[in-house]
mmCIF file of C-alpha atoms in Angstrom:
data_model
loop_
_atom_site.group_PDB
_atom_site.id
_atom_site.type_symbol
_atom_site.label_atom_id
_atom_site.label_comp_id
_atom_site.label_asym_id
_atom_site.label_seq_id
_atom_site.Cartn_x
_atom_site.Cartn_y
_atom_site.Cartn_z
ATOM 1 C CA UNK B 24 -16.987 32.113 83.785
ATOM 2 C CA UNK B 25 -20.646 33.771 84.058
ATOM 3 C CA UNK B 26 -23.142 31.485 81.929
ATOM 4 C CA UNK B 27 -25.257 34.093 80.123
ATOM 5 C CA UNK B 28 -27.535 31.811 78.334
ATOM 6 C CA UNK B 29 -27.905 27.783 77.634
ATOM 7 C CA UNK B 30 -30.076 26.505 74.719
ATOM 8 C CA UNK B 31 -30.979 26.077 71.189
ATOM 9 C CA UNK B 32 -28.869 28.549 69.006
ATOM 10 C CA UNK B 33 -30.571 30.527 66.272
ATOM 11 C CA UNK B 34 -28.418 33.137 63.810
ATOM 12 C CA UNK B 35 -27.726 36.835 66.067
ATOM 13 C CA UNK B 36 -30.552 39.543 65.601
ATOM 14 C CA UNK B 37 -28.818 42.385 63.938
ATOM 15 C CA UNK B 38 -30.577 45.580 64.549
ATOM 16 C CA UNK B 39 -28.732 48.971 62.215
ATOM 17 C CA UNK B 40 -27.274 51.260 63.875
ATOM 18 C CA UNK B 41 -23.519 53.206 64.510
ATOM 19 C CA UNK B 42 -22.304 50.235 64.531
ATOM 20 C CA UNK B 43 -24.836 47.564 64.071
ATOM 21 C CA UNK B 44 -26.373 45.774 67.778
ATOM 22 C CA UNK B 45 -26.298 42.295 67.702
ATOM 23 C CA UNK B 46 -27.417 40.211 70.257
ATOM 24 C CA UNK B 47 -27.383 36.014 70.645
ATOM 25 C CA UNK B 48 -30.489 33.839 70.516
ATOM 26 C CA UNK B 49 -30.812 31.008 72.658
ATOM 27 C CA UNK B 50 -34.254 29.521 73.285
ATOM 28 C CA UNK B 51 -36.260 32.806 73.927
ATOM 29 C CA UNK B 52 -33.348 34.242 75.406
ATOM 30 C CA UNK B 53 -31.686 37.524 74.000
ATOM 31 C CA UNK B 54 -28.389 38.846 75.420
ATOM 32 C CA UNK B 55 -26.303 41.543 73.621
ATOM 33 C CA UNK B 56 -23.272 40.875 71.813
ATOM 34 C CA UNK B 57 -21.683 44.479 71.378
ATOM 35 C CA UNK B 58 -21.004 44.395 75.498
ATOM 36 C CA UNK B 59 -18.850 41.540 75.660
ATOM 37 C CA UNK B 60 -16.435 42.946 72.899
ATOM 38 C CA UNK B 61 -12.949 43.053 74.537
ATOM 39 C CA UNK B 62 -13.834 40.189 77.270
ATOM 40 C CA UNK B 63 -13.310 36.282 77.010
ATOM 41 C CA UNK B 64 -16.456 34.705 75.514
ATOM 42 C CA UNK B 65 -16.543 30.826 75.267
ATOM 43 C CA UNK B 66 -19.290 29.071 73.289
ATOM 44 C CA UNK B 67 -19.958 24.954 74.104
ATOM 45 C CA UNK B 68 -21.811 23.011 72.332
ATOM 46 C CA UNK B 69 -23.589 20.568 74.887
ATOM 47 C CA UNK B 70 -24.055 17.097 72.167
ATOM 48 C CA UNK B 71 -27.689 18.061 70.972
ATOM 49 C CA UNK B 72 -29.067 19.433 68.238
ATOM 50 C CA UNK B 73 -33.018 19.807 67.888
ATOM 51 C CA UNK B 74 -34.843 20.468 64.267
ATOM 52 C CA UNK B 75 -35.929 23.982 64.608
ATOM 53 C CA UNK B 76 -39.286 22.819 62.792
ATOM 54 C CA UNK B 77 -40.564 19.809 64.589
ATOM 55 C CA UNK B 78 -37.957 19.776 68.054
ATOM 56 C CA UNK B 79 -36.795 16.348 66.850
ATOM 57 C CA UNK B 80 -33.130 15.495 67.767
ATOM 58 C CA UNK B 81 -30.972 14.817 65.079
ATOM 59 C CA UNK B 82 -27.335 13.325 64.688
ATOM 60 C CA UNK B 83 -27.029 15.563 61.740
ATOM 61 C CA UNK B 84 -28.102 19.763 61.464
ATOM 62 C CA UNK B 85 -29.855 19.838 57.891
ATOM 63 C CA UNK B 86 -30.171 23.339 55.776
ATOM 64 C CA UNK B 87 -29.232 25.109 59.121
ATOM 65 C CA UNK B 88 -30.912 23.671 61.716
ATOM 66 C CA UNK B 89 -33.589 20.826 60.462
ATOM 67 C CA UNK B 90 -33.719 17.298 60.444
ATOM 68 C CA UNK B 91 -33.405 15.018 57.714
ATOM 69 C CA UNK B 92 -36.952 14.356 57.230
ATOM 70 C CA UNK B 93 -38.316 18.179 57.799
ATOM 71 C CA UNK B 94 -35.289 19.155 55.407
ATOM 72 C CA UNK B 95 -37.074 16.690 52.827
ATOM 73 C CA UNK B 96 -40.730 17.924 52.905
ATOM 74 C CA UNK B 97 -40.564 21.897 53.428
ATOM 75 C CA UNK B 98 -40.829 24.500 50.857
ATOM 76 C CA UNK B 99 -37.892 26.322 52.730
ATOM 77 C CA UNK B 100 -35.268 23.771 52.440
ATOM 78 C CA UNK B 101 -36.270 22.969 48.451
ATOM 79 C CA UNK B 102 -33.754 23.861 45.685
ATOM 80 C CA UNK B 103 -35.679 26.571 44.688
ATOM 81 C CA UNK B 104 -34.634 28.361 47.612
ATOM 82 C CA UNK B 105 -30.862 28.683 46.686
ATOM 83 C CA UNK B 106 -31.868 28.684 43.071
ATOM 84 C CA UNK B 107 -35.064 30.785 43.280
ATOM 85 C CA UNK B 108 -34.895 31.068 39.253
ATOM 86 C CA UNK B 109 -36.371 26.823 39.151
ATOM 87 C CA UNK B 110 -39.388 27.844 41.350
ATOM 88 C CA UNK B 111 -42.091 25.095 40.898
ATOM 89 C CA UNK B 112 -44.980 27.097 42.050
ATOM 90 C CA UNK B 113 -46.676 27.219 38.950
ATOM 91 C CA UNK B 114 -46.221 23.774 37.961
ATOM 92 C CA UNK B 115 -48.874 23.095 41.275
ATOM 93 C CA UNK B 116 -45.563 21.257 42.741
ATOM 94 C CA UNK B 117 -44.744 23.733 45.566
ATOM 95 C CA UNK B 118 -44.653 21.231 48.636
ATOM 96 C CA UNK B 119 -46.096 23.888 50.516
ATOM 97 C CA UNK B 120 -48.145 26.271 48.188
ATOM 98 C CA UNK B 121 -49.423 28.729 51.052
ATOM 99 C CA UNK B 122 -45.494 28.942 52.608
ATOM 100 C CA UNK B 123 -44.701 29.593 48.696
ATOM 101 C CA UNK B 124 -47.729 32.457 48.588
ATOM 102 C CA UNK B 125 -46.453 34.220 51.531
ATOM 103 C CA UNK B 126 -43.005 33.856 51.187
ATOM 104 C CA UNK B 127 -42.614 33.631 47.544
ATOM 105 C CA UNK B 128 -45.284 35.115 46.018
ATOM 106 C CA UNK B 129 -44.189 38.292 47.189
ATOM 107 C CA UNK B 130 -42.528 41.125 46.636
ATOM 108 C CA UNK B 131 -38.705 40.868 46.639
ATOM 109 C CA UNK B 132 -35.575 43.640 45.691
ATOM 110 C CA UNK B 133 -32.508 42.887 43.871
ATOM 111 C CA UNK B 134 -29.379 45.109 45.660
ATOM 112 C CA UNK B 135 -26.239 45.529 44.660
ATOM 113 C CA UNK B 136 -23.976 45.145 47.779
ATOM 114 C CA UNK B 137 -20.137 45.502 48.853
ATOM 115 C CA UNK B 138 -18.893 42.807 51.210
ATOM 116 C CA UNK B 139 -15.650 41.362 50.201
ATOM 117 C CA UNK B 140 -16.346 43.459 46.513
ATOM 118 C CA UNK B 141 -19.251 43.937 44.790
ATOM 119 C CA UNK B 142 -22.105 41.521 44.695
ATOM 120 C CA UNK B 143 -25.551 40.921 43.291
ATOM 121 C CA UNK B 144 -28.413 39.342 45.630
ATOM 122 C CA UNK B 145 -32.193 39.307 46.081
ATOM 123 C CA UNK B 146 -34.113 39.340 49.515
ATOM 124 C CA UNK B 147 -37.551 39.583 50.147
ATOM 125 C CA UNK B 148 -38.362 42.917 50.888
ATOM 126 C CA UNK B 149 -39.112 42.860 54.025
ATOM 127 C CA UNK B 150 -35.631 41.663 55.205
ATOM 128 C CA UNK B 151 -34.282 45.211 54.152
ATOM 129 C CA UNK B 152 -31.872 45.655 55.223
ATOM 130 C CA UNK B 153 -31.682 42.579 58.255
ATOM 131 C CA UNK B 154 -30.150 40.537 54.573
ATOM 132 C CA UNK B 155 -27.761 42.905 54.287
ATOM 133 C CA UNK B 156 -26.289 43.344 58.141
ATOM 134 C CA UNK B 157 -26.372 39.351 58.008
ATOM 135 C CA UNK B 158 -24.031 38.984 55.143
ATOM 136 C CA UNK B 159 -21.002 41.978 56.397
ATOM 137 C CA UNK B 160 -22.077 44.154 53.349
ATOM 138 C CA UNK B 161 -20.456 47.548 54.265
ATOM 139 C CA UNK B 162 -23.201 49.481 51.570
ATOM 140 C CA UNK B 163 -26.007 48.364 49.743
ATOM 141 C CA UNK B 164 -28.162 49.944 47.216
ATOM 142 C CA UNK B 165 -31.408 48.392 46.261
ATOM 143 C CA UNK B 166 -31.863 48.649 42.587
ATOM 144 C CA UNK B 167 -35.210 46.356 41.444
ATOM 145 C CA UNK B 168 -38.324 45.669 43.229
ATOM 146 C CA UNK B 169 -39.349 42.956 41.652
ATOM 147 C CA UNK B 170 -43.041 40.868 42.026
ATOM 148 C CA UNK B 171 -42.015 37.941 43.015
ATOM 149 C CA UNK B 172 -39.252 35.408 44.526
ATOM 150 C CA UNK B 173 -38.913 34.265 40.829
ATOM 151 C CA UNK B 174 -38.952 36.534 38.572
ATOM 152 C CA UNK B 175 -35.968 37.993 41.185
ATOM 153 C CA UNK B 176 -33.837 35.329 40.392
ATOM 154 C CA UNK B 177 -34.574 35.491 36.770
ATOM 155 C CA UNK B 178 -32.760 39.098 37.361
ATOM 156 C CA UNK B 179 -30.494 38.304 39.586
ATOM 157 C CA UNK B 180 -29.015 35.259 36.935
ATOM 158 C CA UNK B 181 -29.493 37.964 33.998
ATOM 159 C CA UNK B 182 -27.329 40.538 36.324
ATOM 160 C CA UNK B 183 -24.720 38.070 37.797
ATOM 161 C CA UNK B 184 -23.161 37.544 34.387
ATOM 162 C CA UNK B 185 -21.629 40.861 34.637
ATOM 163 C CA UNK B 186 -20.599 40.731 38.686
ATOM 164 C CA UNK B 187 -20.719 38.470 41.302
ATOM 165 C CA UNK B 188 -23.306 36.529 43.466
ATOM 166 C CA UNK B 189 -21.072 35.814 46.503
ATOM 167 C CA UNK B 190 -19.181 36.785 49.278
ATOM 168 C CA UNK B 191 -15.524 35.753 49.711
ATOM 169 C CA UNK B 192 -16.256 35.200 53.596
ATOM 170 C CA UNK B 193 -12.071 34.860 54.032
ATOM 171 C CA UNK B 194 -12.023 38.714 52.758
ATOM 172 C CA UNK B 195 -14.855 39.829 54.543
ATOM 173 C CA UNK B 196 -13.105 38.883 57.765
ATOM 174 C CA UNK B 197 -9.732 40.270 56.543
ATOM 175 C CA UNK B 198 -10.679 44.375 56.742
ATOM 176 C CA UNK B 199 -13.151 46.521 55.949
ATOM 177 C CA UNK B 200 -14.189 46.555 52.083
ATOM 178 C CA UNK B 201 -13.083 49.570 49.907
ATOM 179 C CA UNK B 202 -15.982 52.013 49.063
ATOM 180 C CA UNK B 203 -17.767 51.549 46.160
ATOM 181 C CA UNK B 204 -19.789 53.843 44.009
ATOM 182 C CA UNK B 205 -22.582 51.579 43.798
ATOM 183 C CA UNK B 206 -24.883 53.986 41.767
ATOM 184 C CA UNK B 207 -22.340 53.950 39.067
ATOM 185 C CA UNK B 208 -22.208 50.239 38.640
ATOM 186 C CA UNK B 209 -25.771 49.690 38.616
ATOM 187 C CA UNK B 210 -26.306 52.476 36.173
ATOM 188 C CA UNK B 211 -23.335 50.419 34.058
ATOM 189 C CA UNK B 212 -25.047 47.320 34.915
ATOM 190 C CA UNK B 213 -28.513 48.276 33.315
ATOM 191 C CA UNK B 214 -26.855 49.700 30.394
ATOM 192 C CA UNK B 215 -25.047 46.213 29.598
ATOM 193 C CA UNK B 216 -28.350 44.059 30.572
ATOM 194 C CA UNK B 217 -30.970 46.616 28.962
ATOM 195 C CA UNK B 218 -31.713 44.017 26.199
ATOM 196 C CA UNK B 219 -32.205 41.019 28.864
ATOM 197 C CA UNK B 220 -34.457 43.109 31.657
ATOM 198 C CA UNK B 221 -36.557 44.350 28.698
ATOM 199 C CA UNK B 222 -37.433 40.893 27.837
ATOM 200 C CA UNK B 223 -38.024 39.765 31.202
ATOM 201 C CA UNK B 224 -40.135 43.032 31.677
ATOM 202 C CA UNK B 225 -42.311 42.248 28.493
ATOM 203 C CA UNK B 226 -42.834 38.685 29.552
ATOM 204 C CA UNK B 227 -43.947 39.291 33.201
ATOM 205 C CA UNK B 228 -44.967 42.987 32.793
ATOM 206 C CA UNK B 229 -43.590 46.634 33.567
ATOM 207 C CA UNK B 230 -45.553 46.538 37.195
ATOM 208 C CA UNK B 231 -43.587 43.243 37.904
ATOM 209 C CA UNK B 232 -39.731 44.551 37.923
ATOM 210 C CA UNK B 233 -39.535 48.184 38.452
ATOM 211 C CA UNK B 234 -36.489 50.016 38.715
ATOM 212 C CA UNK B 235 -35.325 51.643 42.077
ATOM 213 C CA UNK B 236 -34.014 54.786 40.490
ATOM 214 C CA UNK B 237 -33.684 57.327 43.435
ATOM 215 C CA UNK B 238 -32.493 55.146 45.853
ATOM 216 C CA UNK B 239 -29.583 55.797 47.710
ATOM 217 C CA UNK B 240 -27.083 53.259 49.413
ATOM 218 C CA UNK B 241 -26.609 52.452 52.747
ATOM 219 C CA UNK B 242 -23.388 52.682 54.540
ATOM 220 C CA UNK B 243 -23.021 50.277 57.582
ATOM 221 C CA UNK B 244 -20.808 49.925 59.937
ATOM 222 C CA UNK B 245 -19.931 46.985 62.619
ATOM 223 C CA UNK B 246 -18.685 46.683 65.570
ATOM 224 C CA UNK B 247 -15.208 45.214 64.717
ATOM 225 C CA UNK B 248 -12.305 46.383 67.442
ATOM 226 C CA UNK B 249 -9.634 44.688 65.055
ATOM 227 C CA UNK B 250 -9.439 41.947 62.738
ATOM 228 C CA UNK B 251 -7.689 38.312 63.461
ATOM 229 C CA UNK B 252 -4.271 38.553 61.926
ATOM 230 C CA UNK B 253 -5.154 34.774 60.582
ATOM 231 C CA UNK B 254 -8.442 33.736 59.607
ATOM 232 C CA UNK B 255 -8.783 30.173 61.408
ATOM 233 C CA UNK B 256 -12.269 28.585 61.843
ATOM 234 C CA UNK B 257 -13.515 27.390 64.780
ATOM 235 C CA UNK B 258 -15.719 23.920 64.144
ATOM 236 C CA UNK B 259 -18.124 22.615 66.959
ATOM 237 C CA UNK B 260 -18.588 18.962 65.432
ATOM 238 C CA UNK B 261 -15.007 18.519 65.704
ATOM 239 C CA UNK B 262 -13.879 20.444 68.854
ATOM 240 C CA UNK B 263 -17.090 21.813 71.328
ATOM 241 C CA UNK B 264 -15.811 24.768 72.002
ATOM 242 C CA UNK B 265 -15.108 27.666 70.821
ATOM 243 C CA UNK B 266 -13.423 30.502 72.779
ATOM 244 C CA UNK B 267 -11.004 33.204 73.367
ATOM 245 C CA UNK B 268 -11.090 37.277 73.462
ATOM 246 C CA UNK B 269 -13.951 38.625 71.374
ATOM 247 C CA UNK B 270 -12.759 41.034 68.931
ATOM 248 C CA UNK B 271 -15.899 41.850 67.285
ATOM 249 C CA UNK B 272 -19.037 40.826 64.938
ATOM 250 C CA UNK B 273 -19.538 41.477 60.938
ATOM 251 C CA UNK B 274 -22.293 39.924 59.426
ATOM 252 C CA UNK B 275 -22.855 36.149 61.486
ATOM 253 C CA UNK B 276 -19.419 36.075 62.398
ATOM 254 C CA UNK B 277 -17.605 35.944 65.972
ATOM 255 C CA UNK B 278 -14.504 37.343 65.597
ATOM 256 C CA UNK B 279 -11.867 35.825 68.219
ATOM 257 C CA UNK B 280 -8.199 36.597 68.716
ATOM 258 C CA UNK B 281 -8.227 32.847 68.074
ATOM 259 C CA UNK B 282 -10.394 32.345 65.519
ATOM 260 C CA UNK B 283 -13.456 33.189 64.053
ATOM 261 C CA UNK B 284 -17.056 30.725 63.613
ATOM 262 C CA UNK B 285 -20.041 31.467 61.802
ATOM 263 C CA UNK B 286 -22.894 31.364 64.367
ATOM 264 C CA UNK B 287 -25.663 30.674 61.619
ATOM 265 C CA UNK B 288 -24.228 27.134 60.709
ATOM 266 C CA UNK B 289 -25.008 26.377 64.287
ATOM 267 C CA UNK B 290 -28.508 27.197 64.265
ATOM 268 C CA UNK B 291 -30.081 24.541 66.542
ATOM 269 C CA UNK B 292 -27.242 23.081 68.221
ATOM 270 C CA UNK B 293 -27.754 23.246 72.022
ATOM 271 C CA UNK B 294 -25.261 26.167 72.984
ATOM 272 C CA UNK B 295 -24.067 26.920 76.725
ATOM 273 C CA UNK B 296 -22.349 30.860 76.149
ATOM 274 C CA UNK B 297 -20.487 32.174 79.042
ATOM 275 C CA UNK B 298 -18.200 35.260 79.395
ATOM 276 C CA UNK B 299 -15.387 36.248 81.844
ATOM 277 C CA UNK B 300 -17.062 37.921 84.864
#
């Protein structure tokens, strides 16, 4: 086996493109993922795992890749994070108000997106469409620019009581989804929450969430050879290796003729990743 790289694991860069180019991270290490489709790739976890904040080692990988303590004090690994609707910021409790002003205090877009089906999400804008490419979404249509990381999920928990706010990662890694006409359901989708986005548009202000009327979706594609005939997951804390014929990538995932592991969960975890010569 030819070691390609041997460090601290971070989630793939996806770049778009016909199909999307992903590559692994390791340290400051890049190597391209798209080559080694159709060889043996083995992945090893090596016993370590080093808070991507502070370097400390820790028994225990915390909201992807911190320690205990970091996971405790940053603004990135608060609730309000996975439930950006309880955002403290203006209550002067933000544990780290100028992380919260650049990342939060920001301008973010609500997108409809099919995945596994339909789904609702927010990003910040700047992680069009890198949000997107790292959850398998085969389209997306932005539909709401919105002011900030807040008032997004005040849409996004208005919106998600008509569709979805998740991916079923067991589908996504089943086949490709089956095309959606995304303008149609966010046309439907405005009409059914018209009363609820007025409100939230009179209390925050018209500037604040503005309709994305003329855009377009995006159709993506990945670089999939085949799909596993049995979704089985490959789990590093249990077993340190993970290996067999790559079959392709969608969204964070390996795919494997033997199974299939979600590189983000292993963000931090000191990786060895070799490949058939």
């Amino acid at each position: 086996m030819l070691e390609l790289a041997r460090g601290s694991l971070s989630k793939m860069a996806a770049q778009l493109d016909e199909p999307v180019r992903y590559a692994f991270r390791s340290g400051e290490v890049e190597v391209p993922v798209n080559p080694l489709i159709g060889r043996h790739l083995r992945l090893e976890y090596l016993g370590a795992i080093h808070c991507i904040h502070c370097g400390r080692r820790t028994k225990t990988s915390f909201s992807q890749g911190y320690c205990y303590p970091c996971m405790q004090k940053l603004a990135q690994c608060d609730l309000c994070i996975m439930s950006p609707e309880r955002c403290h910021y203006d209550a002067g409790t933000c544990r780290e108000p100028a992380w919260g002003e650049r990342f939060c205090m920001t301008d973010h877009v609500v997108y409809l997106a099919n995945s596994s089906g339909i789904k609702v999400g927010i990003t910040r804008a700047s992680q069009v469409p890198t949000r997107w490419l790292d959850q398998g979404a085969s389209q997306a249509l932005p539909i709401l620019r919105v002011a900030t990381r807040q008032q997004a999920g005040f849409v996004e928990d208005l919106l998600r009581s008509q569709v979805p706010d998740r991916t079923n990662w067991r589908a996504l890694l089943k086949g490709d989804a089956e095309p959606l006409d995304l303008p149609a359901i966010r046309d439907e989708l405005f009409e059914r929450c018209a009363e609820g986005l007025e409100a939230l548009q009179q209390r925050f202000g018209l500037q604040a969430i503005q309709p994305l009327a003329d855009a377009r979706p995006l159709e993506i594609r990945y670089p999939v050879e085949a799909y596993p005939a049995k979704i089985s997951t490959f789990n590093l804390d249990k077993s340190p290796v993970a290996e067999g014929t790559l079959l392709g990538v969608k969204g964070q995932y390996l795919l494997f003729d033997s199974g299939v592991i979600n590189v983000r969960k292993y963000t931090a975890y000191q990786i060895a990743i070799s490949c058939a010569g």
